[in-house]
GROMACS .gro file of C-alpha atoms in nm:
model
  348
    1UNK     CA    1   0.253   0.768  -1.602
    2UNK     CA    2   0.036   0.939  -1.369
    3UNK     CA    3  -0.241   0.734  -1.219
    4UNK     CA    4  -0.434   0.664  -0.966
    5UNK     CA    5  -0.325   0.288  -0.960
    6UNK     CA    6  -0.659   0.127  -0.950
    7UNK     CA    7  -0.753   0.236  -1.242
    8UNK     CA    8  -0.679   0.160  -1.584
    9UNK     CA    9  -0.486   0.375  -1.837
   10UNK     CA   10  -0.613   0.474  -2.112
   11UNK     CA   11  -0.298   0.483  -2.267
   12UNK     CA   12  -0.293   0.109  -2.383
   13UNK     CA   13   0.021   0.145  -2.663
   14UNK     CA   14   0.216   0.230  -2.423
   15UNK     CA   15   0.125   0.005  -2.102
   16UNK     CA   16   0.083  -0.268  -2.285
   17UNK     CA   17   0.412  -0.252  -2.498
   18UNK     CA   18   0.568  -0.520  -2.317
   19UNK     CA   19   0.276  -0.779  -2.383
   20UNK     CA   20   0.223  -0.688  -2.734
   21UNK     CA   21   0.411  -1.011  -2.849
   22UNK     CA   22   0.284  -1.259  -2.637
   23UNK     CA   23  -0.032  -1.192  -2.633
   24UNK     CA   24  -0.058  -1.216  -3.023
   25UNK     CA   25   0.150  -1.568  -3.034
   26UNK     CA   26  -0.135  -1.677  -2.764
   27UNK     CA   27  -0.426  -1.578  -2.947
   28UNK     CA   28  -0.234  -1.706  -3.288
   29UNK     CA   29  -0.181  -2.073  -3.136
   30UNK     CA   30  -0.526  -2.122  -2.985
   31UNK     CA   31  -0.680  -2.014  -3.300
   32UNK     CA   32  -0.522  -2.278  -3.531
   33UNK     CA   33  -0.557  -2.542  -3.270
   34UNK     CA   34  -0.907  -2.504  -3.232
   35UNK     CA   35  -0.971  -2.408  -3.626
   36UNK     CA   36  -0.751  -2.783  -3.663
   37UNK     CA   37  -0.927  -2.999  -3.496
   38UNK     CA   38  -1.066  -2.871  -3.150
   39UNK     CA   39  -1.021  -2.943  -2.793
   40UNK     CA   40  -1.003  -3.335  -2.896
   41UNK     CA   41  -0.700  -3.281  -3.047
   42UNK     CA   42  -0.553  -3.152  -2.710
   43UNK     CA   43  -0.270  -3.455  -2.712
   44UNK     CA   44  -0.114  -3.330  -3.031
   45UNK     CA   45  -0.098  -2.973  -2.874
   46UNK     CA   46   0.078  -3.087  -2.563
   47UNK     CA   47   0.311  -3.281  -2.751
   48UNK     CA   48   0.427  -2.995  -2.921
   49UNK     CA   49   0.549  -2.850  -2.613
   50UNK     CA   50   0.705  -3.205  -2.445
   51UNK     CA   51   0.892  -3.235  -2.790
   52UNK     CA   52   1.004  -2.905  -2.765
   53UNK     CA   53   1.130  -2.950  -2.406
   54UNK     CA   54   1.283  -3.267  -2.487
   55UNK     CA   55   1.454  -3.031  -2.760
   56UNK     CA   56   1.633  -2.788  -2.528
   57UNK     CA   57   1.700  -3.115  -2.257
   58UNK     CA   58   1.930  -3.295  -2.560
   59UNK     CA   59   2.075  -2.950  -2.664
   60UNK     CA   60   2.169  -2.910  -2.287
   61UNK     CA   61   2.339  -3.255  -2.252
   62UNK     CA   62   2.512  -3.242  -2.622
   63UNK     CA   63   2.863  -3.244  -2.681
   64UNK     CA   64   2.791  -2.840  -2.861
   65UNK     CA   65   2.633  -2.689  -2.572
   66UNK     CA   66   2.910  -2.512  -2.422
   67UNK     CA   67   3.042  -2.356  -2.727
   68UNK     CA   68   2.699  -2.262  -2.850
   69UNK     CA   69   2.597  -2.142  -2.535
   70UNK     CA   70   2.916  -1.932  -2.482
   71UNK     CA   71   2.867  -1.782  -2.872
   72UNK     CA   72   2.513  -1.655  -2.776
   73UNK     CA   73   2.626  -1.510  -2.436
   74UNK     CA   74   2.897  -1.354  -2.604
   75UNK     CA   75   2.673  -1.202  -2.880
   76UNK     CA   76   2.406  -1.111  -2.628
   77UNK     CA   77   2.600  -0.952  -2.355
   78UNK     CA   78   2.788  -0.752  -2.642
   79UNK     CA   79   2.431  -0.625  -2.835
   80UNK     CA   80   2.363  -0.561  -2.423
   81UNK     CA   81   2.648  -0.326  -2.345
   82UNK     CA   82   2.651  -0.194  -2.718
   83UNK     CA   83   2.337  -0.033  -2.641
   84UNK     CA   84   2.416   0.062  -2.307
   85UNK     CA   85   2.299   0.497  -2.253
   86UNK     CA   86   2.269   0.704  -1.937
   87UNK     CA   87   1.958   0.867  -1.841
   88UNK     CA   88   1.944   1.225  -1.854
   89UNK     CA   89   1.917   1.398  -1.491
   90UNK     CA   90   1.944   1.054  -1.306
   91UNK     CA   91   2.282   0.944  -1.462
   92UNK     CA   92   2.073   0.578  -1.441
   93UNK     CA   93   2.255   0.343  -1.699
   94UNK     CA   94   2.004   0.114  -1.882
   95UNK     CA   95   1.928  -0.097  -2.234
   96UNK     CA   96   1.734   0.090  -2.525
   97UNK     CA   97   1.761  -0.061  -2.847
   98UNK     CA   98   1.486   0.190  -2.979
   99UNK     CA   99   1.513   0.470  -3.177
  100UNK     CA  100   1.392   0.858  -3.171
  101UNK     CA  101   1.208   0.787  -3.460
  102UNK     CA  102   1.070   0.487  -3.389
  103UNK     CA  103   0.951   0.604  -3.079
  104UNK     CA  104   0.768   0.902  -3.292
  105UNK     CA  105   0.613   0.652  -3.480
  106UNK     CA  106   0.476   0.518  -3.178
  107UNK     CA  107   0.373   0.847  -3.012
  108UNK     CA  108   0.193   0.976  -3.305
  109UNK     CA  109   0.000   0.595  -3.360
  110UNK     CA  110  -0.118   0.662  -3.010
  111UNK     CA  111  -0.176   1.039  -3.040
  112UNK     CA  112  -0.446   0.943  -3.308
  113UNK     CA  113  -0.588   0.680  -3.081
  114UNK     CA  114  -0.617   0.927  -2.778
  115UNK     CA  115  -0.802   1.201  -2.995
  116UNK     CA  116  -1.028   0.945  -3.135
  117UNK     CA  117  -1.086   0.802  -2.783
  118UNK     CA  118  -1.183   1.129  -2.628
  119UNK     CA  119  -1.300   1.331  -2.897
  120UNK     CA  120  -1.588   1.556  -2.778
  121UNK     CA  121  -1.439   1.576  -2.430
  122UNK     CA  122  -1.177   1.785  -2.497
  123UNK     CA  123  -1.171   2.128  -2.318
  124UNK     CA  124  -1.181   2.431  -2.518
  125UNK     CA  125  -0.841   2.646  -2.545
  126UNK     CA  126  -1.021   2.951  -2.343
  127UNK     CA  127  -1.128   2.727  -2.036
  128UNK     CA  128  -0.952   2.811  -1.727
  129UNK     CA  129  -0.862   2.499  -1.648
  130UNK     CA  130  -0.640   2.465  -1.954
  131UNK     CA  131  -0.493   2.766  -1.933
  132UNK     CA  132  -0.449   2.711  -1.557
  133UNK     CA  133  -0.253   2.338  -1.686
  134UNK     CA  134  -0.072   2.549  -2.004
  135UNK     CA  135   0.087   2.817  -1.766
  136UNK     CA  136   0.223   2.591  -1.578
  137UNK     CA  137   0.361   2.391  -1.844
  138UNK     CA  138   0.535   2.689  -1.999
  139UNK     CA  139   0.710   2.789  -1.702
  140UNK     CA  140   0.865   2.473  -1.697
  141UNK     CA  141   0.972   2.448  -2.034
  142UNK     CA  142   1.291   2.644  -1.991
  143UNK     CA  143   1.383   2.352  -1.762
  144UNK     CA  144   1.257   2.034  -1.962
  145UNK     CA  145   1.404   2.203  -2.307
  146UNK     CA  146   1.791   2.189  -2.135
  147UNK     CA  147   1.737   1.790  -2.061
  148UNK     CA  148   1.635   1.482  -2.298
  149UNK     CA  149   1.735   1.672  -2.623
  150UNK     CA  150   1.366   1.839  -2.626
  151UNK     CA  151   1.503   2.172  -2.751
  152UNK     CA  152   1.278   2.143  -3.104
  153UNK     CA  153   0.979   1.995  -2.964
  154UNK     CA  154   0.634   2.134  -3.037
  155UNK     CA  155   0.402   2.103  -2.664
  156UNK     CA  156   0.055   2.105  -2.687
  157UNK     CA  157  -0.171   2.094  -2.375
  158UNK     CA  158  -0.528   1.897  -2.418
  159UNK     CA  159  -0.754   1.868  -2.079
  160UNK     CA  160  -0.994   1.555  -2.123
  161UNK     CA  161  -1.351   1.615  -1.928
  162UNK     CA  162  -1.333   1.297  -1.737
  163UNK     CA  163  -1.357   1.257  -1.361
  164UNK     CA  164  -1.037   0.961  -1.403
  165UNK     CA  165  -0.776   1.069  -1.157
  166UNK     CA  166  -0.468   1.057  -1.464
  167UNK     CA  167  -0.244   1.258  -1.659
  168UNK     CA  168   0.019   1.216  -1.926
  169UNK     CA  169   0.263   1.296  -2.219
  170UNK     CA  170   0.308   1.157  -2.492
  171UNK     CA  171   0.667   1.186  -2.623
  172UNK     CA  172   0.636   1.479  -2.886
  173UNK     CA  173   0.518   1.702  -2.625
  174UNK     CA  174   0.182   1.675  -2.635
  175UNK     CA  175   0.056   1.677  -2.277
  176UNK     CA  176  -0.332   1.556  -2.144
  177UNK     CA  177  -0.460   1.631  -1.860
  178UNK     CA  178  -0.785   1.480  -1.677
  179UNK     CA  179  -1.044   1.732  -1.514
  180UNK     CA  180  -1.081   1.472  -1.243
  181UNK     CA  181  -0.686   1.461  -1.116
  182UNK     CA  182  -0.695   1.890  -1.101
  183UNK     CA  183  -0.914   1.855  -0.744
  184UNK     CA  184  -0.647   1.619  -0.624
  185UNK     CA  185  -0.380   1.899  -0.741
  186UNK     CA  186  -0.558   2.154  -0.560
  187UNK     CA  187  -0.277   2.420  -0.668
  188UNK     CA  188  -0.047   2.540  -0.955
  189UNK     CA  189   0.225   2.385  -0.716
  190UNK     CA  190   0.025   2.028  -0.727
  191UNK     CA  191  -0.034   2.033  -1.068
  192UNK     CA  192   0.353   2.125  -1.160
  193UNK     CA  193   0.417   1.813  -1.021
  194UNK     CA  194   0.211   1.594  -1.146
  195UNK     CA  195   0.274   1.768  -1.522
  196UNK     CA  196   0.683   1.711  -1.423
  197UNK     CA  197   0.644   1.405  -1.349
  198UNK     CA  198   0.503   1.295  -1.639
  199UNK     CA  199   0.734   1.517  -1.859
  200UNK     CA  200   0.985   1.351  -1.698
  201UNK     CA  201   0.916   1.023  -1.833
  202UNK     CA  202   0.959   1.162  -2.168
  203UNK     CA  203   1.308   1.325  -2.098
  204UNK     CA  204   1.409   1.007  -1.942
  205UNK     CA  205   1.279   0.802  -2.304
  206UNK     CA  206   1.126   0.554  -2.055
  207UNK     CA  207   0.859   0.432  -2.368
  208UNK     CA  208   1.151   0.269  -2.522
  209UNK     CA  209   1.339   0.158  -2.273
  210UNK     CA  210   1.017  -0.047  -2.231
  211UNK     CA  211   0.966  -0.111  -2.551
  212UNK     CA  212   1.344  -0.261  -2.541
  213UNK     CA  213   1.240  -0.487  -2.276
  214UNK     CA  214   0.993  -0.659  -2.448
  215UNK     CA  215   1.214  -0.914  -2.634
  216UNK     CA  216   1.392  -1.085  -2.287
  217UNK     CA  217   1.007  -1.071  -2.169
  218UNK     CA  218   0.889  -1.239  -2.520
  219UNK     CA  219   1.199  -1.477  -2.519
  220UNK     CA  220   1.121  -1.557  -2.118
  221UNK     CA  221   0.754  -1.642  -2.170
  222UNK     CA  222   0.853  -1.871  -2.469
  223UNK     CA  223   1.104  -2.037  -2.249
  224UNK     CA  224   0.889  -2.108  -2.016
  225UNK     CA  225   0.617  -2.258  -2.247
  226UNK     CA  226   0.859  -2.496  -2.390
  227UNK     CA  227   0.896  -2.627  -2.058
  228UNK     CA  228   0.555  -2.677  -1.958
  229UNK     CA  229   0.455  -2.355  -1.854
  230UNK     CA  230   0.119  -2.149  -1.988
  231UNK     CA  231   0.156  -1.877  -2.201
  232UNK     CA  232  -0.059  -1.681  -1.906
  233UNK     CA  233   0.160  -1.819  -1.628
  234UNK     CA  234   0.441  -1.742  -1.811
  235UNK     CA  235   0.372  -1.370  -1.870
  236UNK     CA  236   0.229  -1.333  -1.535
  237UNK     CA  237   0.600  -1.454  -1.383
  238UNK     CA  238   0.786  -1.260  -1.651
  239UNK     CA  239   0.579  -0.954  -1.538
  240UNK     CA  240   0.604  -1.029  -1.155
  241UNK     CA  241   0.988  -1.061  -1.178
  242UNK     CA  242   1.079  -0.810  -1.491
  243UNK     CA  243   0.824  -0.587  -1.624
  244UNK     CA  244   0.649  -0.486  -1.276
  245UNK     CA  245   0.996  -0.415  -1.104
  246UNK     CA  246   1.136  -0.245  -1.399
  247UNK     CA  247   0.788  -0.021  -1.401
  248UNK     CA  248   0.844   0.091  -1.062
  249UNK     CA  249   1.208   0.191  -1.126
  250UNK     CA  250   1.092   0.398  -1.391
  251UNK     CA  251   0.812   0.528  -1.165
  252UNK     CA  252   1.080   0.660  -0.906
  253UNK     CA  253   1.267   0.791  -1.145
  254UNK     CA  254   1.050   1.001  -1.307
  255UNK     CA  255   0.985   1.150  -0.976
  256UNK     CA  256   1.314   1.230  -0.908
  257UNK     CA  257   1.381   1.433  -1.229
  258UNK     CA  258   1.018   1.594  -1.210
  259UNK     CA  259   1.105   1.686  -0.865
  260UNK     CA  260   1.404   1.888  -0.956
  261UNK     CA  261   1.232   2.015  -1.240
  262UNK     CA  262   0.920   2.189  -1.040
  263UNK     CA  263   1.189   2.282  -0.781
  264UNK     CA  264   1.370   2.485  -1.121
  265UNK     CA  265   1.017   2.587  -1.189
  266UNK     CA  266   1.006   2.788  -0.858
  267UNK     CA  267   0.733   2.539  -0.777
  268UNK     CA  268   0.657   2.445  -0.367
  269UNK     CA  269   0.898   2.096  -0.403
  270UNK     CA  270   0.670   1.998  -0.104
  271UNK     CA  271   0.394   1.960  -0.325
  272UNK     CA  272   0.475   1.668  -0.482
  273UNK     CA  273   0.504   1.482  -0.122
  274UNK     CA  274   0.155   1.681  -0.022
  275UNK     CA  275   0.018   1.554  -0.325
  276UNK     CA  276   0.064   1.162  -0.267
  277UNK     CA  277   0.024   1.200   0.085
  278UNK     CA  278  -0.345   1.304  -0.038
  279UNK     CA  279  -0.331   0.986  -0.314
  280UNK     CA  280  -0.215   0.770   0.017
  281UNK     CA  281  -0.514   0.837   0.214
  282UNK     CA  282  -0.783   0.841  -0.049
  283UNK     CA  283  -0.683   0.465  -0.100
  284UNK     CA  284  -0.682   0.397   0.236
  285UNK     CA  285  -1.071   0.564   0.315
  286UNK     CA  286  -1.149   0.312  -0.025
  287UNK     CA  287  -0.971   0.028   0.098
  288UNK     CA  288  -0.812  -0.008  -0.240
  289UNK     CA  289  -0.458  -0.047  -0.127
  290UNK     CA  290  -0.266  -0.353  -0.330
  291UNK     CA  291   0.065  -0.516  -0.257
  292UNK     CA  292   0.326  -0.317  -0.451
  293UNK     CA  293   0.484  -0.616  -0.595
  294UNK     CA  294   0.166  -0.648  -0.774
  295UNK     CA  295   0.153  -0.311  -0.936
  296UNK     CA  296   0.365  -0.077  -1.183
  297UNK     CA  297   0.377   0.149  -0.926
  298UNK     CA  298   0.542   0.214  -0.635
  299UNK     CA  299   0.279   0.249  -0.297
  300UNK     CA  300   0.156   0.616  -0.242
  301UNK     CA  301   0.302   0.614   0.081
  302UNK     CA  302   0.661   0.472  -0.066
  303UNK     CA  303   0.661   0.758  -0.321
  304UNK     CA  304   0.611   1.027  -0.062
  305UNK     CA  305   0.858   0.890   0.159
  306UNK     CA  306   1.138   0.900  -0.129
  307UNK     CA  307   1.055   1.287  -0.222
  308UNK     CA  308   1.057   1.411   0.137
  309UNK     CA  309   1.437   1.232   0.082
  310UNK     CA  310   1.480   1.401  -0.191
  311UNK     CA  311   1.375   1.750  -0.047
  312UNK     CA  312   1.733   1.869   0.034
  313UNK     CA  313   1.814   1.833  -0.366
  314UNK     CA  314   1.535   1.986  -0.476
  315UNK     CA  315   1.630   2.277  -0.257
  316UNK     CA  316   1.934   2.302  -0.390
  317UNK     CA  317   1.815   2.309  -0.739
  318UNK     CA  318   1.554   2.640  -0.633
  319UNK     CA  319   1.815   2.819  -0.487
  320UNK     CA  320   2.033   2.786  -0.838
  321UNK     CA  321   1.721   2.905  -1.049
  322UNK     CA  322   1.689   3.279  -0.850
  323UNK     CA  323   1.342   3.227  -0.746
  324UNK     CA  324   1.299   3.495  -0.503
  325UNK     CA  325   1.346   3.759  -0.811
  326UNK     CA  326   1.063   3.488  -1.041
  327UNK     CA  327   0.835   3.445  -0.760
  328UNK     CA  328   0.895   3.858  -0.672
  329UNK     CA  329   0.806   3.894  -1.094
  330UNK     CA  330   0.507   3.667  -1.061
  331UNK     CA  331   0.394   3.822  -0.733
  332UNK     CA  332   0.395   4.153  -0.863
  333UNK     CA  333   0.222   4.062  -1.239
  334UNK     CA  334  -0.047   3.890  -1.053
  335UNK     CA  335  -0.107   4.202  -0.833
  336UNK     CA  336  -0.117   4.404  -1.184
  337UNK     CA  337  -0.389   4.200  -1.326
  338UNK     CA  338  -0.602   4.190  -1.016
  339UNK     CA  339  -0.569   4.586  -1.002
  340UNK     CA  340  -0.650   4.566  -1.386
  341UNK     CA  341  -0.959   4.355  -1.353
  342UNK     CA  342  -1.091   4.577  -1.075
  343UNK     CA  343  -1.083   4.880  -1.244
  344UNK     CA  344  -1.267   4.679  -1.564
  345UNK     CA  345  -1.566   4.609  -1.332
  346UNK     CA  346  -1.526   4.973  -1.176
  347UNK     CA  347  -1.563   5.139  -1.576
  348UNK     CA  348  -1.884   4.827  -1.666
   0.00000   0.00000   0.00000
């Protein structure tokens, strides 16, 4: 997702996928333990946890824990490389044990969300700032329909009136845009890469490969509260080491394929480096920056550094897609409507 990191998405389903579990078992065991008995009854709450870890400790030293431990290895390193896919464009391989349609399901739950969140802020179809965001989505679609099996979906573009510096898409092509990232964008060329980006996540099916994370993060924070450890220490060092890392991978990723998409697009490639060399010093005049371990995000200055690596790639891609005879098309239409628009106002 596109953000500007410091502030918070307002896409919560799919952020928050990871924590969904843990955070309801936490809420779940502090409500019966207080509903039981109250804080008094503390001792009986911690004991639950020592017997637990005592538990695991005998397991560990029993005569069984080889075999048993080999038998789950077994069974989870074969689920593991059972549901082992590529990523489309990248060639990345990774775990997804989550369907298309499940991840509709999940897509149109937070569609519904969205338009309830927003409603009344939504542009209207003849503003020029959503057709500005619509054209360039459909001159990317030729590109995004050859990758991610996207052929049959059915894009929508909504533009939220809201000064928040974000834009996303929702898998099921339905792309939202924020009035306050198009300043940032400055151009067609900005926006097509902030709009591939984000349509990259979806061709990459990076909401379930999240969503297929959350178990090992579940099962990790459980672990680690059988042995002592909070249920918000434990999430916080399953997201340090696990979610936040995998987040960033994603992150890069989807720059990479919605770099070579814009560069299909006959979009300026250097854009997208222009763009978060912008994002880079905004944060620095606020004094906002963070320590990238801490975010979902790779730094501003990391991501520009990777596309202007990527350049030579994205070249290669522009020169494949006969741009000069597109742009020539484009050059020549826009000179036709001007000429068209001037002779309107000549005739009022």
């Amino acid at each position: 997702m596109f953000r500007w990191r410091p502030l918070q998405t307002p896409l919560q389903a799919f952020d928050r996928s990871f924590q969904w579990q843990p955070r309801i078992l936490h809420r779940t065991v502090q409500h019966r333990w207080y509903r039981f008995g109250g804080p008094h009854r503390g001792p009986q709450y911690r004991y639950f946890r020592q017997h637990a870890g005592q538990r695991i400790t005998n397991w560990i030293q029993g005569p069984t824990f080889f075999r048993d431990a080999t038998l789950i290895s077994l069974g989870a390193g074969g689920i593991y490389l059972w549901n082992l896919e590529e990523v489309p464009i990248s060639g990345r391989r990774r775990f997804n044990i989550i369907s298309p349609g499940f991840e509709a399901y999940i897509a149109q739950k937070t569609m519904k969300e969205i338009m309830q969140e927003y409603r009344g802020r939504f542009l209207p179809e003849w503003d020029p700032r959503v057709q500005q965001v619509r054209r360039v989505l459909y001159r990317l679609l030729p590109y995004v329909r050859d990758a991610g099996g996207l052929q049959d979906v059915d894009w929508e573009v909504h533009v939220i009136d809201s000064p928040e510096m974000n834009a996303f898409v929702i898998p099921g092509g339905k792309v939202f845009f924020f009035t306050g990232i198009l300043p940032m964008c400055r151009t067609e060329d900005g926006i097509a890469a902030v709009m591939a980006h984000e349509i990259a996540h979806v061709v990459a099916h990076h909401t379930a490969e999240k969503l297929s994370r959350a178990p090992f993060i579940l099962m990790g924070v459980l672990l680690l509260y059988m042995v002592d450890v909070s249920f918000t220490m434990g999430t916080a060092l399953m997201n340090l080491f696990l979610e936040y890392p995998g987040s960033r991978k994603q992150e890069e990723e989807a720059d990479f394929i919605g770099l070579l998409m814009m560069a299909e697009g006959c979009y300026r490639p250097e854009a997208a480096a222009e763009l978060w060399a912008r994002m880079d010093r905004l944060e620095a005049a606020r004094g906002e920056r963070t320590p990238e371990i801490l975010t979902t995000h790779p730094s501003h200055g990391r991501r520009e550094a990777k596309i202007r690596e990527w350049l030579p790639k994205a070249y290669e891609k522009r020169e494949h897609s006969d741009c000069g005879n597109i742009m020539g098309f484009v050059r020549r239409r826009k000179r036709l409507l001007h000429h068209l628009q001037l002779r309107l106002v000549f005739l009022l």
